[in-house]
CSV table of C-alpha atoms and ligand atoms in Angstrom, one decimal:
chain,number,residue,atom,x,y,z
O,943,MET,CA,-5.3,30.8,-1.6
O,944,SER,CA,-7.0,29.1,1.3
O,945,GLN,CA,-7.4,25.4,2.1
O,946,PHE,CA,-11.1,25.8,1.7
O,947,GLU,CA,-10.6,26.5,-2.0
O,948,THR,CA,-10.7,23.7,-4.6
O,949,PRO,CA,-9.2,25.3,-7.8
O,950,LEU,CA,-9.3,22.1,-9.8
O,951,PHE,CA,-12.8,20.9,-9.0
O,952,THR,CA,-14.1,24.4,-9.2
O,953,GLY,CA,-12.4,25.0,-12.5
O,954,LEU,CA,-13.9,21.9,-13.9
O,955,LEU,CA,-17.4,22.9,-12.8
O,956,GLN,CA,-17.0,26.4,-14.4
O,957,HIS,CA,-15.9,24.8,-17.6
O,958,MET,CA,-18.8,22.3,-17.6
O,959,ARG,CA,-21.3,25.1,-16.9
O,960,LYS,CA,-20.3,26.9,-20.1
O,961,ASN,CA,-21.5,23.7,-21.9
O,962,PRO,CA,-18.9,23.8,-24.6
O,963,ILE,CA,-19.4,21.9,-27.8
O,964,GLN,CA,-16.8,19.1,-27.7
O,965,PHE,CA,-14.9,18.0,-30.8
O,966,HIS,CA,-12.4,16.3,-28.6
O,967,ILE,CA,-12.0,13.0,-26.7
O,968,PRO,CA,-13.4,11.4,-24.7
O,969,GLY,CA,-15.7,10.2,-27.5
O,970,HIS,CA,-18.6,9.5,-25.2
O,971,LYS,CA,-19.1,13.4,-25.2
O,972,LYS,CA,-20.6,14.0,-21.7
O,973,GLY,CA,-22.0,10.5,-21.8
O,974,THR,CA,-24.3,10.9,-24.8
O,975,GLY,CA,-22.2,8.5,-26.9
O,976,MET,CA,-22.1,5.8,-24.2
O,977,ASP,CA,-24.1,2.8,-23.2
O,978,PRO,CA,-27.4,4.2,-21.7
O,979,GLN,CA,-27.6,1.8,-18.8
O,980,PHE,CA,-24.1,2.7,-17.6
O,981,ARG,CA,-24.7,6.4,-18.3
O,982,GLU,CA,-27.8,6.4,-16.1
O,983,PHE,CA,-26.0,4.5,-13.4
O,984,ILE,CA,-22.9,6.7,-13.3
O,985,GLY,CA,-24.9,9.9,-13.7
O,986,GLU,CA,-24.6,13.0,-15.9
O,987,ASN,CA,-22.5,15.0,-13.5
O,988,ALA,CA,-19.6,12.5,-13.4
O,989,LEU,CA,-19.6,12.1,-17.1
O,990,ALA,CA,-19.7,15.9,-17.7
O,991,ILE,CA,-16.4,16.3,-15.9
O,992,ASP,CA,-14.8,13.2,-17.4
O,993,LEU,CA,-12.6,15.5,-19.5
O,994,ILE,CA,-9.2,15.7,-21.0
O,995,ASN,CA,-6.2,18.1,-20.9
O,996,ILE,CA,-7.6,20.7,-23.3
O,997,GLY,CA,-6.2,24.3,-22.8
O,998,PRO,CA,-8.5,25.6,-20.1
O,999,LEU,CA,-8.2,22.5,-18.0
O,1000,ASP,CA,-4.4,22.5,-17.6
O,1001,ASP,CA,-2.2,19.4,-18.0
O,1002,LEU,CA,-0.8,17.2,-15.2
O,1003,HIS,CA,2.3,16.6,-17.3
O,1004,GLN,CA,3.2,20.3,-17.3
O,1005,PRO,CA,0.9,22.1,-14.9
O,1006,LYS,CA,0.6,25.8,-15.1
O,1007,GLY,CA,-3.0,26.6,-14.1
O,1008,MET,CA,-5.6,24.9,-11.9
O,1009,ILE,CA,-3.7,21.7,-11.5
O,1010,LYS,CA,-0.6,23.6,-10.4
O,1011,ARG,CA,-2.7,25.6,-7.9
O,1012,ALA,CA,-4.3,22.4,-6.6
O,1013,GLN,CA,-0.9,20.7,-6.1
O,1014,GLU,CA,0.4,23.8,-4.3
O,1015,LEU,CA,-2.5,23.7,-1.9
O,1016,ALA,CA,-1.8,20.0,-1.3
O,1017,ALA,CA,1.9,20.7,-0.7
O,1018,GLU,CA,0.9,23.3,2.0
O,1019,ALA,CA,-1.6,20.8,3.6
O,1020,PHE,CA,1.0,18.0,3.7
O,1021,GLY,CA,3.9,20.2,4.8
O,1022,ALA,CA,5.8,19.4,1.6
O,1023,ASP,CA,7.8,21.6,-0.7
O,1024,TYR,CA,6.0,20.1,-3.7
O,1025,THR,CA,3.1,17.7,-4.1
O,1026,PHE,CA,2.5,15.8,-7.3
O,1027,PHE,CA,-0.8,14.2,-8.1
O,1028,SER,CA,-0.7,10.6,-9.2
O,1029,VAL,CA,-3.4,8.9,-11.3
O,1030,GLN,CA,-1.4,5.7,-11.3
O,1031,GLY,CA,-2.1,4.9,-7.6
O,1032,THR,CA,0.6,4.9,-5.0
O,1033,SER,CA,2.3,2.2,-7.1
O,1034,GLY,CA,3.1,4.9,-9.7
O,1035,ALA,CA,4.3,7.3,-7.0
O,1036,ILE,CA,6.5,4.6,-5.4
O,1037,MET,CA,8.1,3.7,-8.8
O,1038,THR,CA,8.8,7.4,-9.3
O,1039,MET,CA,10.5,7.7,-5.9
O,1040,VAL,CA,12.8,4.7,-6.5
O,1041,MET,CA,13.6,5.6,-10.1
O,1042,SER,CA,14.3,9.2,-9.3
O,1043,VAL,CA,17.2,8.3,-6.9
O,1044,ALA,CA,18.5,5.0,-8.2
O,1045,GLY,CA,19.7,4.0,-11.7
O,1046,PRO,CA,21.4,0.9,-13.1
O,1047,GLY,CA,23.8,-0.6,-10.6
O,1048,ASP,CA,23.0,1.9,-7.8
O,1049,LYS,CA,22.2,0.5,-4.4
O,1050,ILE,CA,19.0,1.2,-2.6
O,1051,ILE,CA,18.3,0.1,1.0
O,1052,VAL,CA,14.8,-1.4,1.3
O,1053,PRO,CA,13.0,-3.6,3.8
O,1054,ARG,CA,12.3,-7.1,2.4
O,1055,ASN,CA,8.6,-6.9,3.1
O,1056,VAL,CA,8.1,-4.1,0.4
O,1057,HIS,CA,5.1,-3.8,-1.8
O,1058,LYS,CA,5.6,-5.2,-5.3
O,1059,SER,CA,5.7,-1.7,-6.9
O,1060,VAL,CA,9.1,-1.2,-5.1
O,1061,MET,CA,10.5,-4.4,-6.6
O,1062,SER,CA,9.0,-3.5,-10.0
O,1063,ALA,CA,10.8,-0.2,-9.9
O,1064,ILE,CA,14.0,-2.0,-8.9
O,1065,VAL,CA,13.7,-4.2,-12.0
O,1066,PHE,CA,12.9,-1.2,-14.3
O,1067,SER,CA,15.8,0.9,-12.9
O,1068,GLY,CA,18.4,-1.9,-12.7
O,1069,ALA,CA,19.2,-0.9,-9.1
O,1070,THR,CA,20.5,-3.4,-6.6
O,1071,PRO,CA,18.4,-3.8,-3.5
O,1072,ILE,CA,20.2,-4.0,-0.2
O,1073,PHE,CA,17.6,-5.7,2.0
O,1074,ILE,CA,17.0,-5.0,5.6
O,1075,HIS,CA,15.1,-7.6,7.6
O,1076,PRO,CA,11.9,-6.2,9.1
O,1077,GLU,CA,11.1,-7.0,12.7
O,1078,VAL,CA,8.8,-10.0,12.7
O,1079,ASP,CA,6.0,-10.5,15.2
O,1080,LYS,CA,6.0,-14.3,15.8
O,1081,GLU,CA,2.8,-14.1,17.8
O,1082,LEU,CA,0.8,-12.4,15.1
O,1083,GLY,CA,2.7,-13.8,12.1
O,1084,ILE,CA,3.2,-10.3,10.5
O,1085,SER,CA,6.1,-8.1,9.7
O,1086,HIS,CA,6.6,-4.7,11.2
O,1087,GLY,CA,8.9,-1.9,10.0
O,1088,ILE,CA,12.6,-1.5,10.2
O,1089,THR,CA,14.7,-0.2,13.1
O,1090,PRO,CA,17.0,2.8,13.2
O,1091,GLU,CA,19.8,0.5,14.2
O,1092,ALA,CA,19.3,-1.7,11.1
O,1093,VAL,CA,19.4,1.4,8.9
O,1094,GLU,CA,22.5,2.7,10.6
O,1095,LYS,CA,24.2,-0.7,10.0
O,1096,ALA,CA,23.1,-0.9,6.4
O,1097,LEU,CA,24.4,2.6,5.7
O,1098,GLU,CA,27.8,1.8,7.4
O,1099,GLN,CA,28.1,-1.2,5.2
O,1100,HIS,CA,26.8,0.5,2.0
O,1101,PRO,CA,27.7,4.2,2.3
O,1102,ASP,CA,27.3,4.5,-1.5
O,1103,ALA,CA,23.5,3.7,-1.2
O,1104,LYS,CA,21.4,6.2,-3.1
O,1105,GLY,CA,18.3,6.0,-0.9
O,1106,VAL,CA,16.6,4.3,2.1
O,1107,LEU,CA,13.0,3.2,1.6
O,1108,VAL,CA,10.8,2.9,4.6
O,1109,ILE,CA,7.2,1.6,4.9
O,1110,ASN,CA,5.5,3.8,7.4
O,1111,PRO,CA,3.0,3.0,8.8
O,1112,THR,CA,2.7,-0.6,7.7
O,1113,TYR,CA,-0.5,-2.1,6.2
O,1114,PHE,CA,-1.3,-3.1,9.8
O,1115,GLY,CA,-0.8,0.5,11.0
O,1116,ILE,CA,2.5,0.0,12.9
O,1117,ALA,CA,5.0,2.8,12.7
O,1118,GLY,CA,8.8,2.8,13.3
O,1119,ASP,CA,10.9,5.6,14.6
O,1120,LEU,CA,10.9,7.5,11.3
O,1121,LYS,CA,12.4,10.7,12.7
O,1122,LYS,CA,15.4,8.8,13.9
O,1123,ILE,CA,15.8,6.9,10.7
O,1124,VAL,CA,15.7,10.2,8.7
O,1125,GLU,CA,18.3,11.7,11.0
O,1126,ILE,CA,20.6,8.7,10.5
O,1127,ALA,CA,20.1,8.7,6.7
O,1128,HIS,CA,20.6,12.4,6.4
O,1129,ALA,CA,23.8,12.2,8.4
O,1130,HIS,CA,25.0,10.0,5.5
O,1131,HIS,CA,23.5,12.5,3.0
O,1132,VAL,CA,21.2,9.7,1.8
O,1133,PRO,CA,17.5,10.6,1.0
O,1134,VAL,CA,14.6,8.8,2.8
O,1135,LEU,CA,11.7,7.6,0.6
O,1136,VAL,CA,8.6,6.7,2.5
O,1137,ASP,CA,5.9,4.3,1.3
O,1138,GLU,CA,3.0,6.0,3.1
O,1139,ALA,CA,0.3,4.1,1.3
O,1140,HIS,CA,-1.5,3.5,4.6
O,1141,GLY,CA,-0.9,6.9,6.3
O,1142,VAL,CA,-2.5,9.8,4.5
O,1143,HIS,CA,-4.5,10.8,7.6
O,1144,ILE,CA,-1.7,10.6,10.1
O,1145,HIS,CA,-0.4,14.0,9.2
O,1146,PHE,CA,-3.7,15.6,10.4
O,1147,HIS,CA,-3.8,14.4,14.1
O,1148,GLU,CA,-1.1,14.7,16.7
O,1149,LYS,CA,-2.1,11.4,18.3
O,1150,LEU,CA,-1.3,9.5,15.2
O,1151,PRO,CA,2.2,8.5,14.2
O,1152,LEU,CA,4.4,11.3,12.6
O,1153,SER,CA,3.8,11.6,8.9
O,1154,ALA,CA,6.8,11.3,6.4
O,1155,MET,CA,6.9,15.1,5.9
O,1156,GLN,CA,6.7,15.8,9.7
O,1157,ALA,CA,9.6,13.4,10.2
O,1158,GLY,CA,11.7,15.2,7.7
O,1159,ALA,CA,11.7,12.5,5.0
O,1160,ASP,CA,12.6,13.5,1.4
O,1161,MET,CA,9.7,11.9,-0.5
O,1162,ALA,CA,6.5,10.1,0.4
O,1163,ALA,CA,4.1,8.2,-1.8
O,1164,THR,CA,0.8,8.6,0.0
O,1165,SER,CA,-2.5,6.9,-0.9
O,1166,VAL,CA,-5.2,9.6,-0.6
O,1167,HIS,CA,-7.6,7.0,-2.1
O,1168,LYS,CA,-7.0,4.5,0.7
O,1169,LEU,CA,-7.8,6.5,3.8
O,1170,GLY,CA,-8.1,10.1,2.7
O,1171,GLY,CA,-11.4,10.1,0.8
O,1172,SER,CA,-10.4,10.5,-2.8
O,1173,MET,CA,-11.3,8.0,-5.6
O,1174,THR,CA,-9.6,4.7,-6.1
O,1175,GLN,CA,-6.3,5.0,-8.0
O,1176,SER,CA,-5.6,8.7,-6.9
O,1177,SER,CA,-2.6,9.3,-4.8
O,1178,VAL,CA,0.0,12.0,-4.1
O,1179,LEU,CA,3.8,12.1,-4.1
O,1180,ASN,CA,5.1,14.6,-1.5
O,1181,VAL,CA,8.6,16.0,-2.0
O,1182,ARG,CA,11.0,17.9,0.2
O,1183,GLU,CA,13.8,19.4,-1.9
O,1184,GLY,CA,17.4,19.2,-0.9
O,1185,LEU,CA,18.6,15.7,-1.4
O,1186,VAL,CA,16.2,15.1,-4.3
O,1187,SER,CA,15.3,17.3,-7.2
O,1188,ALA,CA,11.6,18.1,-7.7
O,1189,LYS,CA,12.2,18.6,-11.4
O,1190,ARG,CA,13.6,15.1,-11.8
O,1191,VAL,CA,10.7,13.7,-9.8
O,1192,GLN,CA,8.2,15.5,-12.1
O,1193,ALA,CA,10.0,14.2,-15.2
O,1194,ILE,CA,10.0,10.6,-14.0
O,1195,LEU,CA,6.4,10.7,-12.8
O,1196,SER,CA,5.4,12.0,-16.2
O,1197,MET,CA,7.3,9.2,-17.9
O,1198,LEU,CA,5.3,6.6,-15.9
O,1199,THR,CA,1.9,8.4,-16.3
O,1200,THR,CA,-0.8,8.0,-19.0
O,1201,THR,CA,-1.3,11.1,-21.2
O,1202,SER,CA,-5.0,10.6,-20.7
O,1203,THR,CA,-5.2,11.6,-17.1
O,1204,SER,CA,-8.6,11.2,-15.5
O,1205,TYR,CA,-10.0,14.6,-14.3
O,1206,LEU,CA,-12.5,12.7,-12.1
O,1207,LEU,CA,-9.5,11.3,-10.2
O,1208,LEU,CA,-7.7,14.6,-10.1
O,1209,ALA,CA,-10.7,16.5,-8.9
O,1210,SER,CA,-11.3,13.9,-6.2
O,1211,LEU,CA,-7.7,14.6,-4.9
O,1212,ASP,CA,-8.4,18.3,-4.8
O,1213,VAL,CA,-11.6,17.9,-2.7
O,1214,ALA,CA,-10.0,15.2,-0.5
O,1215,ARG,CA,-7.1,17.6,0.3
O,1216,LYS,CA,-9.6,20.3,1.2
O,1217,ARG,CA,-11.4,18.0,3.6
O,1218,LEU,CA,-8.2,16.6,5.2
O,1219,ALA,CA,-6.8,20.1,5.7
O,1220,THR,CA,-9.9,21.7,7.0
O,1221,GLU,CA,-11.6,18.9,8.9
O,1222,GLY,CA,-8.9,16.1,9.0
O,1223,ARG,CA,-8.2,16.4,12.7
O,1224,GLU,CA,-11.9,16.1,13.7
O,1225,LEU,CA,-12.5,13.2,11.3
O,1226,ALA,CA,-9.4,11.3,12.5
O,1227,GLU,CA,-10.5,11.9,16.1
O,1228,LYS,CA,-14.0,10.4,15.3
O,1229,ALA,CA,-12.5,7.4,13.6
O,1230,MET,CA,-10.0,6.8,16.5
O,1231,ARG,CA,-12.7,7.0,19.1
O,1232,LEU,CA,-14.9,4.6,17.2
O,1233,ALA,CA,-12.1,2.2,16.6
O,1234,GLU,CA,-11.0,2.2,20.3
O,1235,ALA,CA,-14.6,1.4,21.4
O,1236,VAL,CA,-14.7,-1.5,18.9
O,1237,ARG,CA,-11.3,-2.8,20.0
O,1238,GLU,CA,-12.5,-2.9,23.6
O,1239,GLN,CA,-15.6,-4.8,22.6
O,1240,ILE,CA,-13.6,-7.3,20.5
O,1241,ASN,CA,-11.2,-7.9,23.3
O,1242,ALA,CA,-14.1,-8.9,25.6
O,1243,ILE,CA,-14.9,-11.8,23.1
O,1244,PRO,CA,-13.4,-15.1,24.1
O,1245,HIS,CA,-10.6,-16.4,21.9
O,1246,LEU,CA,-10.2,-13.2,19.9
O,1247,TYR,CA,-7.5,-10.6,20.3
O,1248,CYS,CA,-7.6,-7.1,18.8
O,1249,VAL,CA,-4.1,-5.6,18.9
O,1250,GLY,CA,-3.8,-2.3,20.8
O,1251,LYS,CA,-1.1,-0.1,22.3
O,1252,GLU,CA,0.5,-3.0,24.2
O,1253,ILE,CA,2.2,-3.9,20.9
O,1254,LEU,CA,4.4,-0.8,21.3
O,1255,GLY,CA,7.8,-0.7,22.9
O,1256,THR,CA,10.0,-2.7,20.5
O,1257,LYS,CA,12.4,-0.8,18.3
O,1258,ALA,CA,10.2,-1.4,15.2
O,1259,THR,CA,6.9,-0.8,17.0
O,1260,TYR,CA,7.4,2.8,18.0
O,1261,ASP,CA,3.9,4.0,17.3
O,1262,TYR,CA,0.6,2.8,15.9
O,1263,ASP,CA,-2.6,3.8,14.2
O,1264,PRO,CA,-5.5,2.7,16.3
O,1265,THR,CA,-7.9,3.0,13.4
O,1266,LYS,CA,-6.5,-0.3,12.1
O,1267,LEU,CA,-8.1,-3.3,13.8
O,1268,ILE,CA,-5.8,-6.3,13.6
O,1269,ILE,CA,-7.8,-9.2,14.9
O,1270,SER,CA,-6.0,-12.4,15.7
O,1271,VAL,CA,-8.2,-15.4,15.2
O,1272,LYS,CA,-5.6,-18.2,15.6
O,1273,GLU,CA,-6.9,-19.2,19.0
O,1274,LEU,CA,-10.2,-20.3,17.4
O,1275,GLY,CA,-8.3,-22.8,15.3
O,1276,LEU,CA,-9.3,-20.9,12.2
O,1277,THR,CA,-7.3,-19.1,9.6
O,1278,GLY,CA,-7.9,-15.4,8.9
O,1279,TYR,CA,-9.1,-16.5,5.4
O,1280,ASP,CA,-11.7,-18.9,7.0
O,1281,VAL,CA,-13.0,-16.0,9.0
O,1282,GLU,CA,-13.0,-13.7,6.0
O,1283,LYS,CA,-15.2,-16.2,4.1
O,1284,TRP,CA,-17.4,-16.9,7.2
O,1285,LEU,CA,-18.1,-13.1,7.7
O,1286,ARG,CA,-18.9,-12.8,4.0
O,1287,GLU,CA,-21.3,-15.7,3.9
O,1288,MET,CA,-23.0,-15.2,7.2
O,1289,TYR,CA,-23.1,-11.4,7.6
O,1290,CYS,CA,-22.2,-9.9,4.2
O,1291,ILE,CA,-19.2,-8.2,5.9
O,1292,GLU,CA,-16.1,-7.7,3.8
O,1293,VAL,CA,-12.8,-7.2,5.6
O,1294,GLU,CA,-9.7,-5.3,4.3
O,1295,LEU,CA,-7.5,-8.4,4.3
O,1296,SER,CA,-6.9,-11.7,5.9
O,1297,ASP,CA,-3.9,-13.9,6.3
O,1298,LEU,CA,-3.1,-17.2,7.9
O,1299,TYR,CA,-3.7,-15.9,11.4
O,1300,ASN,CA,-5.5,-12.5,11.3
O,1301,ILE,CA,-8.1,-10.4,9.7
O,1302,LEU,CA,-7.7,-6.6,9.3
O,1303,CYS,CA,-10.6,-4.2,9.5
O,1304,ILE,CA,-10.2,-0.5,8.9
O,1305,ILE,CA,-12.2,2.2,10.6
O,1306,THR,CA,-12.5,5.5,8.8
O,1307,PRO,CA,-14.6,8.6,9.0
O,1308,GLY,CA,-17.0,6.8,6.7
O,1309,ASP,CA,-18.0,4.3,9.5
O,1310,THR,CA,-20.6,4.7,12.3
O,1311,GLU,CA,-21.6,2.5,15.2
O,1312,LYS,CA,-24.2,0.9,13.0
O,1313,GLU,CA,-21.5,-0.9,11.0
O,1314,THR,CA,-19.2,-1.6,13.9
O,1315,ASN,CA,-22.0,-3.0,16.1
O,1316,LEU,CA,-22.7,-5.5,13.3
O,1317,LEU,CA,-19.0,-6.4,13.2
O,1318,VAL,CA,-18.9,-7.0,16.9
O,1319,LYS,CA,-22.1,-9.0,16.8
O,1320,ALA,CA,-20.7,-11.2,14.0
O,1321,LEU,CA,-17.4,-11.7,15.8
O,1322,ARG,CA,-19.3,-12.8,19.0
O,1323,HIS,CA,-21.3,-15.3,16.9
O,1324,LEU,CA,-18.0,-16.5,15.3
O,1325,SER,CA,-16.4,-17.1,18.7
O,1326,GLU,CA,-19.4,-19.0,20.0
O,1327,GLU,CA,-19.6,-21.1,16.9
O,1328,PHE,CA,-16.0,-22.2,16.9
O,1329,SER,CA,-15.1,-22.1,20.6
O,1330,HIS,CA,-15.2,-26.0,20.6
O,1331,LYS,CA,-12.1,-25.9,18.4
O,1332,ALA,CA,-10.4,-23.3,20.6
O,1333,ASP,CA,-11.2,-25.3,23.7
O,1334,LYS,CA,-9.5,-28.3,22.2
O,1335,GLY,CA,-6.4,-26.1,21.9
O,1336,VAL,CA,-6.1,-26.5,18.1
O,1337,LYS,CA,-3.9,-23.5,17.6
O,1338,PRO,CA,-2.0,-23.3,14.4
O,1339,LYS,CA,1.8,-22.9,14.7
O,1340,VAL,CA,2.8,-19.5,13.3
O,1341,LEU,CA,4.6,-20.0,10.0
O,1342,LEU,CA,6.5,-17.2,8.4
O,1343,PRO,CA,8.4,-16.9,5.1
O,1344,ASP,CA,12.1,-16.6,5.4
O,1345,ILE,CA,14.2,-14.1,3.4
O,1346,PRO,CA,15.9,-16.0,0.7
O,1347,ALA,CA,19.5,-15.1,-0.4
O,1348,LEU,CA,19.7,-12.9,-3.5
O,1349,ALA,CA,22.0,-14.5,-6.2
O,1350,LEU,CA,21.4,-12.0,-9.1
O,1351,THR,CA,20.0,-8.5,-9.3
O,1352,PRO,CA,16.2,-8.6,-9.8
O,1353,ARG,CA,16.7,-7.0,-13.3
O,1354,ASP,CA,19.3,-9.5,-14.4
O,1355,ALA,CA,17.2,-12.4,-13.2
O,1356,PHE,CA,14.1,-11.0,-14.9
O,1357,TYR,CA,15.9,-10.7,-18.3
O,1358,SER,CA,17.9,-13.9,-18.0
O,1359,GLU,CA,17.4,-17.1,-20.1
O,1360,THR,CA,14.9,-19.0,-18.1
O,1361,GLU,CA,13.1,-22.4,-18.0
O,1362,VAL,CA,10.1,-23.8,-16.2
O,1363,VAL,CA,10.5,-26.5,-13.5
O,1364,PRO,CA,8.0,-28.3,-11.4
O,1365,PHE,CA,7.2,-26.4,-8.2
O,1366,GLU,CA,8.2,-29.4,-6.0
O,1367,GLU,CA,11.6,-29.6,-7.6
O,1368,SER,CA,12.5,-25.9,-7.6
O,1369,ALA,CA,14.3,-25.6,-4.2
O,1370,GLY,CA,17.8,-24.4,-4.7
O,1371,ARG,CA,17.1,-22.8,-8.1
O,1372,ILE,CA,17.2,-19.0,-8.8
O,1373,ILE,CA,13.7,-17.8,-9.4
O,1374,ALA,CA,12.9,-15.5,-12.4
O,1375,GLU,CA,9.5,-14.3,-11.3
O,1376,PHE,CA,7.6,-12.8,-8.4
O,1377,VAL,CA,5.5,-14.8,-6.0
O,1378,MET,CA,3.3,-13.0,-3.5
O,1379,VAL,CA,0.2,-13.1,-1.5
O,1380,TYR,CA,-2.2,-10.3,-2.5
O,1381,PRO,CA,-3.3,-8.5,-0.4
O,1382,PRO,CA,-0.9,-7.4,1.1
O,1383,GLY,CA,1.2,-7.8,-2.0
O,1384,ILE,CA,4.5,-8.5,-0.2
O,1385,PRO,CA,6.7,-10.8,-2.2
O,1386,ILE,CA,7.6,-14.3,-0.9
O,1387,PHE,CA,10.1,-14.6,-3.8
O,1388,ILE,CA,11.5,-11.9,-6.0
O,1389,PRO,CA,13.5,-12.5,-9.2
O,1390,GLY,CA,17.1,-13.4,-8.5
O,1391,GLU,CA,16.4,-15.1,-5.1
O,1392,ILE,CA,17.4,-18.7,-4.4
O,1393,ILE,CA,14.3,-20.7,-3.8
O,1394,THR,CA,14.1,-22.2,-0.3
O,1395,GLN,CA,12.0,-25.2,0.8
O,1396,GLU,CA,10.7,-23.2,3.7
O,1397,ASN,CA,9.1,-20.6,1.4
O,1398,LEU,CA,7.7,-23.3,-0.9
O,1399,ASN,CA,6.0,-24.8,2.2
O,1400,TYR,CA,4.8,-21.3,3.1
O,1401,ILE,CA,3.3,-20.9,-0.4
O,1402,LYS,CA,1.6,-24.3,-0.2
O,1403,LYS,CA,0.1,-23.5,3.2
O,1404,ASN,CA,-1.3,-20.2,1.8
O,1405,LEU,CA,-2.7,-22.1,-1.2
O,1406,GLU,CA,-4.2,-24.8,0.9
O,1407,VAL,CA,-6.2,-22.4,2.9
O,1408,GLY,CA,-7.3,-20.5,-0.2
O,1409,LEU,CA,-5.3,-17.3,0.1
O,1410,PRO,CA,-4.5,-15.5,-3.1
O,1411,VAL,CA,-1.0,-16.4,-4.2
O,1412,GLN,CA,-0.2,-14.3,-7.3
O,1413,GLY,CA,2.7,-13.5,-9.6
O,1414,PRO,CA,3.9,-16.6,-11.4
O,1415,GLU,CA,3.0,-17.2,-15.1
O,1416,ASP,CA,1.5,-20.5,-14.0
O,1417,ASP,CA,-1.2,-19.4,-11.7
O,1418,THR,CA,-1.9,-23.0,-10.6
O,1419,LEU,CA,1.7,-22.9,-9.2
O,1420,ARG,CA,2.4,-26.4,-10.4
O,1421,THR,CA,5.5,-24.9,-12.0
O,1422,LEU,CA,7.9,-21.9,-11.4
O,1423,ARG,CA,10.1,-20.1,-13.9
O,1424,VAL,CA,13.7,-20.2,-12.9
O,1425,ILE,CA,17.1,-19.2,-14.4
O,1426,LYS,CA,18.3,-21.7,-16.9
O,1427,GLU,CA,21.2,-23.7,-15.8
O,1428,HIS,CA,23.7,-24.6,-18.5
O,1429,LYS,CA,25.2,-28.1,-18.1
O,1430,PRO,CA,29.0,-28.0,-18.2
O,1431,ILE,CA,30.6,-29.1,-21.5
O,1432,GLN,CA,32.2,-32.6,-20.9
Q,308,PLP,C1,2.3,-0.9,1.6
Q,308,PLP,C2,1.7,-0.6,0.3
Q,308,PLP,N1,2.4,0.2,-0.6
Q,308,PLP,C3,1.9,0.5,-1.8
Q,308,PLP,C4,0.7,0.1,-2.2
Q,308,PLP,C5,0.2,0.5,-3.6
Q,308,PLP,O1,-0.8,1.4,-3.6
Q,308,PLP,P1,-1.8,1.5,-4.8
Q,308,PLP,O2,-2.8,0.4,-4.7
Q,308,PLP,O3,-2.4,2.8,-4.6
Q,308,PLP,O4,-1.0,1.5,-6.0
Q,308,PLP,C6,-0.1,-0.7,-1.4
Q,308,PLP,C7,-1.4,-1.2,-1.8
Q,308,PLP,O5,-2.0,-2.0,-1.2
Q,308,PLP,C8,0.5,-1.1,-0.1
Q,308,PLP,O6,-0.2,-1.9,0.7
């Protein structure tokens, strides 16, 4: 088999061309039983391959035919022993990784700035998280990855840990010394699980940070849909056998996956793998060149700063992905969210994310100078429009959430007897729900943590500027759900 082949997509086309009479789901039957306006919009081709796991089309839950071959080709492309396709996003792949190494009461070492799917898996599995503090960039107001030293220390203190989870690269494109982290963990016979949601492309260009599989990690949940050209929701889980069992991974992924897997998503993974394997280097090169040119132009604009390779050199900033444009706007006296809204209203530009101090724009092979020139033009206009604020030196102080102490395991807290208290009176109580800003979806509080006044202030600040604080039952955040305190009997 060659990387130019697409067994899954080709198999679907061959099936479609036979034009079988379908007495099976989906009931829209090639679109004919569907709302005509939607059918016309989506197009007959997409609907004709919106199929289900009938005999000729293999089954993601027990692949033996074209899905198996497509996964084998993906494993070869990513340098893995096994690749599993996920139609539950990278969230599903992350939950699988965590649940395949850690069960009730088991310890798992994780950075505190993990995506909510890691914490969800910790609640489901009943594992105990051992948190490592990520390195925090006080200038930019963002968290980077974890250092090899922190991993070594955590493993010395918790040699019975069942796994180490690493986010590599981060949402902002910063990579740690993953190879060293893997060496340290393996010296303790502990598997390394990588959240590679933002790094599908890095495997395919030597100038980009090492991919999880290149660094020798045991598992990686990799969002092909984010930067690899497949359809939203489709991801892969790459596995290296040895410290983890591919059979167990398959079983857990299957437990977490719908039985009605979308063949559109699966076929898009197959073709995205082909493109990455056969043209990935060239495409990454093009995106990097374009991003470097834009970075230079943005850095020539007064009061704006687009992060570049000068960020490297700390123990947590070992490498970076230049296709991520982290643009610090704090000198303009604006929040990232103000700028996100301004770009939307004035230029119809949508950014990847904004926070209190930055916006993040991603450059992919799908971009050309046409779009980036418009971004630079808009940012020049922004700088001119708000330079009066900057000149007055109205620079917001960088505020960062602290890491609260964990009083109960997230699962115990989640299933405890709880009560609702006013937000303003909740400091000191143990929280029973998640609170996070999405994107990036990193929890400010997780169930079981003791609520701190600093983090309540951080939430208020995010709410004040309009950033999306999510998680609590009460989405107005006037109240929080906490563990019930029983009054002592007199
Ligand atoms: C760091 C990180 N991990 C995991 C995920 C989850 O990926 P998905 O949206 O594919 O479930 C995201 C999504 O934004 C993320 O930023």
